[in-house]
């Protein structure tokens, strides 16, 4: 597992160039990058990663063999609101999307919803 550092200057969003460089380093060291987790509204900082930019760069460099996931646990519910949909631009390029309705909708118990583009790799 590789953690990609973020900075206050970038509002704690993941830099695409830093991600791709880390993935290339891992590949050069003999590791196979298989998973990228982008965030939309992290619980601690509400950081939003550049979804389309990350997906385009990963697909360009590594093709379809890398699973792209969006963790929108905290802010994913805002995708229902037109004024926040721009934060989800590029989400259609991802393999999966997760959000927790209980964090935004006031549901009285934990609820996590996972959507996948194609469920066959999971079966």
Backbone as a chain_set.jsonl record, in Angstrom:
{"seq": "XXXXXXXXXXXXXXXXXXXXXXXXXXXXXXXXXXXXXXXXXXXXXXXXXXXXXXXXXXXXXXXXXXXXXXXXXXXXXXXXXXXXXXXXXXXXXXXXXXXXXXXXXXXXXXXXXXXXXXXXXXX", "coords": {"N": [[0.851, -1.172, 0.0], [0.587, 2.157, -0.86], [0.849, 5.388, 0.295], [-0.111, 8.493, -0.832], [1.335, 11.555, -0.442], [-0.212, 14.595, 0.661], [-0.81, 18.171, 0.612], [-1.342, 21.188, 2.481], [-1.301, 23.404, 0.828], [-2.379, 22.427, -1.509], [-4.948, 22.069, -0.782], [-5.224, 19.655, 0.431], [-5.836, 17.82, -1.535], [-5.151, 15.122, -3.799], [-2.274, 15.219, -5.769], [-2.06, 14.711, -9.173], [0.319, 14.323, -10.638], [2.126, 13.539, -8.627], [0.982, 11.129, -7.798], [1.156, 9.56, -10.194], [3.933, 9.493, -10.57], [4.72, 8.062, -8.278], [3.469, 5.604, -8.806], [4.826, 4.846, -11.116], [7.4, 4.563, -10.062], [6.948, 2.404, -8.341], [6.252, 0.424, -10.227], [8.688, 0.258, -11.622], [10.214, -0.841, -9.642], [9.377, -3.382, -9.618], [6.854, -3.892, -8.656], [3.29, -4.199, -9.107], [1.053, -1.831, -9.891], [-2.286, -1.738, -8.848], [-4.558, -0.512, -7.839], [-6.255, 2.531, -7.288], [-7.308, 4.984, -5.114], [-9.37, 7.606, -5.127], [-10.552, 10.636, -3.627], [-13.581, 12.252, -2.659], [-14.44, 14.715, -0.803], [-13.189, 14.112, 1.838], [-13.504, 12.811, 5.146], [-12.042, 14.017, 7.225], [-10.847, 16.399, 6.17], [-12.39, 17.327, 4.094], [-11.317, 17.205, 1.541], [-11.022, 17.242, -2.031], [-10.295, 15.305, -4.72], [-8.883, 15.656, -8.043], [-10.814, 14.161, -10.067], [-11.302, 13.443, -12.875], [-8.871, 14.141, -14.084], [-7.047, 12.487, -12.703], [-8.053, 9.906, -13.366], [-7.788, 9.935, -16.194], [-4.978, 10.182, -16.446], [-4.017, 7.87, -15.115], [-5.186, 5.833, -16.67], [-3.953, 6.393, -19.115], [-1.238, 5.897, -18.565], [-1.213, 3.329, -17.378], [-3.314, 1.805, -18.289], [-6.299, -0.265, -18.371], [-5.894, -2.035, -16.307], [-5.666, -1.142, -13.729], [-7.63, -0.693, -10.928], [-9.961, 1.796, -10.406], [-11.172, 3.73, -7.824], [-13.611, 5.622, -6.055], [-13.709, 7.219, -3.035], [-16.16, 8.511, -1.383], [-17.161, 8.877, 1.116], [-17.954, 10.8, 3.085], [-18.89, 13.143, 1.662], [-20.283, 12.168, -0.521], [-23.066, 12.041, -0.729], [-23.771, 14.538, -1.547], [-23.748, 14.526, -4.272], [-26.246, 14.348, -5.24], [-27.186, 16.896, -5.382], [-27.527, 19.559, -7.614], [-25.789, 21.807, -7.512], [-23.421, 20.824, -6.509], [-22.476, 18.883, -8.17], [-20.362, 19.265, -9.935], [-18.077, 18.57, -8.576], [-17.897, 15.885, -8.93], [-17.134, 15.382, -11.464], [-15.964, 13.32, -13.965], [-16.357, 10.993, -12.612], [-17.615, 8.93, -13.902], [-15.637, 7.525, -15.13], [-14.534, 5.817, -13.378], [-14.171, 2.692, -11.577], [-15.513, 2.005, -9.269], [-17.586, 3.355, -6.639], [-18.096, 4.73, -3.513], [-20.2, 5.684, -0.83], [-21.386, 7.089, 2.286], [-24.438, 7.253, 3.404], [-25.408, 7.742, 6.024], [-23.766, 9.667, 7.097], [-24.464, 12.117, 6.073], [-27.177, 12.294, 5.62], [-28.391, 11.967, 8.035], [-29.177, 9.481, 8.929], [-29.98, 7.043, 11.311], [-28.28, 4.88, 11.777], [-25.313, 3.059, 10.773], [-24.563, 3.139, 7.324], [-23.419, 2.074, 4.305], [-22.907, 2.577, 0.945], [-22.01, 0.914, -1.939], [-21.159, 1.228, -5.238], [-20.597, -0.338, -8.33], [-19.139, -0.304, -11.56], [-18.892, -2.535, -13.222], [-19.715, -5.563, -12.129], [-18.659, -8.086, -12.509], [-15.791, -8.585, -12.175], [-15.687, -8.869, -9.437], [-16.982, -11.12, -8.712]], "CA": [[0.0, 0.0, 0.0], [1.363, 3.386, -0.976], [0.11, 6.592, 0.644], [0.356, 9.641, -1.602], [1.268, 12.719, 0.447], [-0.946, 15.792, 0.234], [-0.373, 19.363, 1.333], [-2.306, 22.262, 2.719], [-1.289, 24.274, -0.361], [-3.27, 21.809, -2.498], [-6.2, 21.814, -0.068], [-5.146, 18.238, 0.769], [-6.22, 16.931, -2.632], [-4.028, 14.374, -4.341], [-1.698, 15.712, -7.024], [-1.974, 13.652, -10.177], [1.728, 14.076, -10.978], [2.732, 12.8, -7.514], [0.439, 9.774, -7.887], [1.72, 8.85, -11.346], [5.355, 9.261, -10.293], [4.805, 6.966, -7.298], [3.08, 4.372, -9.488], [5.94, 4.497, -12.007], [8.48, 4.066, -9.202], [6.566, 1.069, -7.899], [6.363, -0.473, -11.379], [10.116, 0.076, -11.885], [10.752, -1.684, -8.566], [8.839, -4.725, -9.769], [5.496, -3.994, -8.128], [2.245, -3.953, -10.092], [-0.038, -0.984, -9.37], [-3.579, -2.339, -9.166], [-5.695, 0.18, -7.22], [-6.126, 3.949, -6.935], [-8.478, 5.481, -4.389], [-9.522, 9.051, -5.123], [-11.514, 11.065, -2.609], [-14.45, 13.419, -2.828], [-14.928, 15.125, 0.504], [-12.706, 13.269, 2.927], [-14.152, 13.124, 6.416], [-11.222, 14.889, 8.077], [-10.511, 17.713, 5.581], [-13.29, 17.519, 2.945], [-10.519, 17.335, 0.323], [-11.612, 16.711, -3.259], [-9.27, 15.014, -5.711], [-9.285, 15.928, -9.435], [-11.195, 12.829, -10.526], [-11.084, 13.227, -14.306], [-7.427, 14.233, -14.342], [-6.424, 11.269, -12.182], [-8.482, 8.761, -14.18], [-7.158, 10.036, -17.518], [-3.538, 9.934, -16.321], [-3.802, 6.464, -14.765], [-5.527, 5.027, -17.855], [-2.925, 6.638, -20.127], [0.035, 5.282, -18.163], [-1.313, 1.942, -16.915], [-4.431, 1.116, -18.923], [-7.479, -0.7, -17.619], [-5.56, -3.028, -15.276], [-5.727, -0.503, -12.408], [-9.002, -0.435, -10.466], [-10.135, 3.168, -9.921], [-12.25, 3.796, -6.832], [-13.875, 6.919, -5.424], [-14.185, 7.202, -1.657], [-16.931, 9.726, -1.131], [-17.875, 8.502, 2.328], [-18.582, 11.94, 3.747], [-19.57, 14.109, 0.782], [-20.915, 11.523, -1.666], [-24.495, 12.351, -0.789], [-23.972, 15.836, -2.217], [-23.874, 14.308, -5.717], [-27.663, 14.523, -5.56], [-27.472, 18.319, -5.496], [-26.927, 20.111, -8.838], [-24.717, 22.769, -7.245], [-22.196, 20.127, -6.1], [-22.139, 17.817, -9.121], [-19.071, 19.509, -10.598], [-17.039, 17.873, -7.813], [-17.916, 14.486, -9.339], [-16.78, 15.315, -12.881], [-15.025, 12.239, -14.221], [-16.684, 9.793, -11.83], [-18.038, 7.865, -14.82], [-14.429, 6.826, -15.572], [-14.079, 4.994, -12.251], [-14.733, 1.353, -11.475], [-16.406, 1.905, -8.12], [-17.926, 4.587, -5.92], [-18.655, 4.413, -2.202], [-20.559, 6.798, 0.048], [-22.058, 6.708, 3.528], [-25.599, 8.125, 3.606], [-25.624, 8.107, 7.42], [-22.947, 10.828, 7.465], [-25.015, 13.361, 5.544], [-28.638, 12.267, 5.628], [-28.904, 11.845, 9.39], [-29.694, 8.139, 9.182], [-29.628, 6.691, 12.684], [-27.337, 3.759, 11.881], [-24.323, 3.069, 9.694], [-25.005, 2.687, 6.014], [-22.392, 2.312, 3.297], [-23.385, 2.143, -0.367], [-20.931, 0.708, -2.895], [-21.612, 1.031, -6.605], [-19.541, -0.758, -9.232], [-19.477, -0.198, -12.975], [-19.0, -3.902, -13.723], [-19.549, -6.415, -10.953], [-18.08, -9.388, -12.837], [-14.476, -8.85, -11.549], [-15.855, -9.096, -8.012], [-17.661, -12.406, -8.502]], "C": [[0.89, 1.226, 0.0], [0.441, 4.552, -0.628], [0.726, 7.752, -0.131], [0.22, 10.877, -0.712], [0.477, 13.866, -0.188], [-0.473, 16.974, 1.069], [-1.52, 20.347, 1.511], [-2.426, 23.161, 1.487], [-2.21, 23.739, -1.455], [-4.638, 21.493, -1.913], [-6.357, 20.317, 0.218], [-5.678, 17.31, -0.317], [-4.964, 16.29, -3.213], [-3.577, 15.0, -5.664], [-1.537, 14.537, -7.989], [-0.526, 13.313, -10.494], [2.434, 13.277, -9.888], [2.272, 11.343, -7.533], [1.113, 8.983, -9.002], [3.195, 8.554, -11.132], [5.535, 8.109, -9.308], [4.464, 5.629, -7.948], [4.191, 3.907, -10.439], [7.121, 3.953, -11.208], [8.188, 2.643, -8.732], [6.716, 0.058, -9.038], [7.833, -0.77, -11.695], [10.77, -0.827, -10.838], [10.194, -3.104, -8.608], [7.454, -4.942, -9.196], [4.492, -3.681, -9.237], [1.156, -3.084, -9.47], [-1.387, -1.55, -9.809], [-4.779, -1.526, -8.677], [-5.342, 1.639, -6.938], [-7.429, 4.366, -6.278], [-8.447, 6.998, -4.385], [-10.614, 9.42, -4.119], [-12.335, 12.255, -3.081], [-15.019, 13.726, -1.459], [-14.485, 14.21, 1.616], [-13.316, 13.728, 4.249], [-13.348, 14.128, 7.235], [-10.983, 16.28, 7.501], [-11.477, 18.162, 4.491], [-12.533, 17.751, 1.637], [-11.22, 16.659, -0.857], [-10.498, 16.54, -4.277], [-9.784, 15.335, -7.115], [-9.593, 14.609, -10.16], [-10.86, 12.573, -11.993], [-9.594, 13.211, -14.632], [-6.706, 12.966, -13.88], [-6.78, 10.069, -13.049], [-7.814, 8.781, -15.552], [-5.677, 9.682, -17.453], [-3.253, 8.461, -16.02], [-4.095, 5.575, -15.973], [-4.474, 5.188, -18.944], [-1.643, 5.873, -19.812], [-0.063, 3.777, -17.908], [-2.482, 1.164, -17.51], [-5.53, 0.726, -17.958], [-7.159, -1.656, -16.468], [-5.56, -2.454, -13.858], [-7.19, -0.207, -12.079], [-9.049, 0.98, -9.899], [-11.365, 3.23, -9.028], [-12.387, 5.22, -6.307], [-14.405, 6.671, -4.021], [-14.851, 8.548, -1.413], [-17.774, 9.523, 0.129], [-18.628, 9.676, 2.949], [-19.434, 12.771, 2.796], [-20.297, 13.477, -0.394], [-22.392, 11.828, -1.816], [-24.77, 13.668, -1.508], [-24.062, 15.697, -3.729], [-25.325, 14.455, -6.174], [-28.024, 15.985, -5.828], [-26.779, 18.912, -6.719], [-25.742, 21.034, -8.577], [-23.407, 22.129, -6.799], [-21.73, 19.08, -7.112], [-20.805, 18.033, -9.822], [-17.919, 18.819, -9.861], [-16.91, 16.404, -8.235], [-17.61, 14.316, -10.825], [-15.701, 14.253, -13.089], [-15.361, 10.965, -13.485], [-17.121, 8.635, -12.717], [-16.859, 7.043, -15.342], [-13.926, 5.829, -14.532], [-14.81, 3.654, -12.223], [-15.704, 1.207, -10.315], [-16.503, 3.251, -7.395], [-18.579, 4.181, -4.612], [-19.035, 5.706, -1.476], [-21.354, 6.278, 1.226], [-23.236, 7.652, 3.789], [-25.798, 8.565, 5.056], [-24.835, 9.342, 7.826], [-23.573, 12.146, 7.026], [-26.53, 13.436, 5.675], [-29.233, 12.117, 7.016], [-29.551, 10.505, 9.675], [-29.156, 7.669, 10.527], [-28.701, 5.509, 12.844], [-26.409, 3.795, 10.669], [-24.892, 2.485, 8.409], [-23.915, 3.051, 5.012], [-22.889, 1.736, 1.974], [-22.204, 2.077, -1.327], [-21.544, 0.43, -4.257], [-20.41, 0.63, -7.451], [-20.038, -0.677, -10.667], [-19.739, -1.58, -13.575], [-18.723, -4.849, -12.562], [-18.831, -7.73, -11.255], [-16.675, -9.605, -12.261], [-14.567, -9.176, -10.052], [-16.48, -10.458, -7.703], [-16.708, -13.575, -8.574]], "O": [[1.84, 1.313, 0.778], [-0.639, 4.68, -1.205], [1.938, 7.965, -0.088], [-0.882, 11.211, -0.276], [0.5, 14.069, -1.402], [0.18, 16.803, 2.099], [-2.515, 20.326, 0.787], [-3.516, 23.621, 1.147], [-2.759, 24.513, -2.24], [-5.401, 20.725, -2.499], [-7.468, 19.787, 0.244], [-5.943, 16.137, -0.053], [-3.867, 16.842, -3.129], [-4.386, 15.272, -6.551], [-0.95, 13.509, -7.65], [-0.177, 12.138, -10.607], [3.262, 12.42, -10.197], [3.07, 10.432, -7.313], [1.584, 7.867, -8.781], [3.662, 7.469, -11.48], [6.416, 7.269, -9.494], [5.113, 4.623, -7.663], [4.458, 2.71, -10.549], [7.769, 2.994, -11.627], [9.072, 1.787, -8.728], [7.246, -1.035, -8.836], [8.186, -1.909, -12.0], [11.764, -1.497, -11.122], [10.499, -3.926, -7.745], [6.931, -6.055, -9.243], [4.816, -2.977, -10.193], [0.412, -3.552, -8.609], [-1.605, -1.81, -10.992], [-5.911, -1.821, -9.062], [-4.268, 1.94, -6.416], [-8.514, 4.134, -6.812], [-7.607, 7.609, -3.724], [-11.486, 8.609, -3.807], [-11.853, 13.133, -3.797], [-15.964, 13.079, -1.007], [-15.319, 13.59, 2.276], [-13.605, 14.911, 4.43], [-13.93, 15.004, 7.876], [-10.919, 17.251, 8.256], [-11.373, 19.292, 4.015], [-13.041, 18.413, 0.731], [-11.909, 15.651, -0.703], [-9.834, 17.507, -4.653], [-10.991, 15.291, -7.354], [-8.713, 14.023, -10.79], [-10.201, 11.583, -12.313], [-9.125, 12.352, -15.377], [-5.852, 12.439, -14.593], [-5.899, 9.296, -13.428], [-7.326, 7.752, -16.019], [-5.175, 8.958, -18.313], [-2.346, 7.873, -16.608], [-3.327, 4.658, -16.264], [-4.139, 4.22, -19.626], [-1.038, 5.272, -20.7], [0.879, 3.034, -18.182], [-2.617, -0.032, -17.249], [-5.675, 1.302, -16.88], [-8.061, -2.046, -15.727], [-5.465, -3.206, -12.888], [-7.895, 0.445, -12.851], [-8.265, 1.323, -9.014], [-12.46, 2.832, -9.428], [-11.396, 5.93, -6.138], [-15.42, 5.999, -3.839], [-14.19, 9.575, -1.258], [-18.931, 9.936, 0.199], [-19.802, 9.554, 3.297], [-20.588, 13.069, 3.104], [-20.882, 14.201, -1.2], [-22.907, 11.865, -2.934], [-25.869, 13.887, -2.018], [-24.419, 16.659, -4.409], [-25.592, 14.662, -7.357], [-29.055, 16.271, -6.436], [-25.562, 18.783, -6.853], [-24.786, 21.039, -9.352], [-22.385, 22.811, -6.718], [-20.686, 18.458, -6.917], [-20.18, 17.068, -10.262], [-16.892, 18.517, -10.47], [-15.91, 15.757, -7.922], [-17.803, 13.235, -11.382], [-14.649, 14.297, -12.452], [-14.713, 9.942, -13.707], [-17.006, 7.476, -12.319], [-17.059, 5.98, -15.93], [-12.985, 5.079, -14.795], [-15.905, 3.505, -12.766], [-16.616, 0.381, -10.366], [-15.65, 4.129, -7.519], [-19.511, 3.377, -4.603], [-18.294, 6.689, -1.501], [-21.92, 5.186, 1.185], [-23.045, 8.738, 4.338], [-26.31, 9.659, 5.295], [-25.192, 10.005, 8.801], [-23.23, 13.195, 7.57], [-27.094, 14.52, 5.822], [-30.455, 12.136, 7.167], [-30.389, 10.401, 10.571], [-27.984, 7.886, 10.834], [-28.359, 5.163, 13.975], [-26.683, 4.469, 9.676], [-25.602, 1.479, 8.416], [-23.538, 4.217, 4.895], [-23.246, 0.56, 1.89], [-21.485, 3.059, -1.509], [-22.349, -0.488, -4.412], [-19.327, 1.197, -7.304], [-21.206, -0.945, -10.951], [-20.687, -1.768, -14.338], [-17.596, -4.915, -12.072], [-18.429, -8.426, -10.322], [-16.371, -10.735, -11.877], [-13.616, -9.704, -9.475], [-16.498, -10.888, -6.549], [-17.126, -14.722, -8.418]]}, "num_chains": 1, "name": "protein.A"}
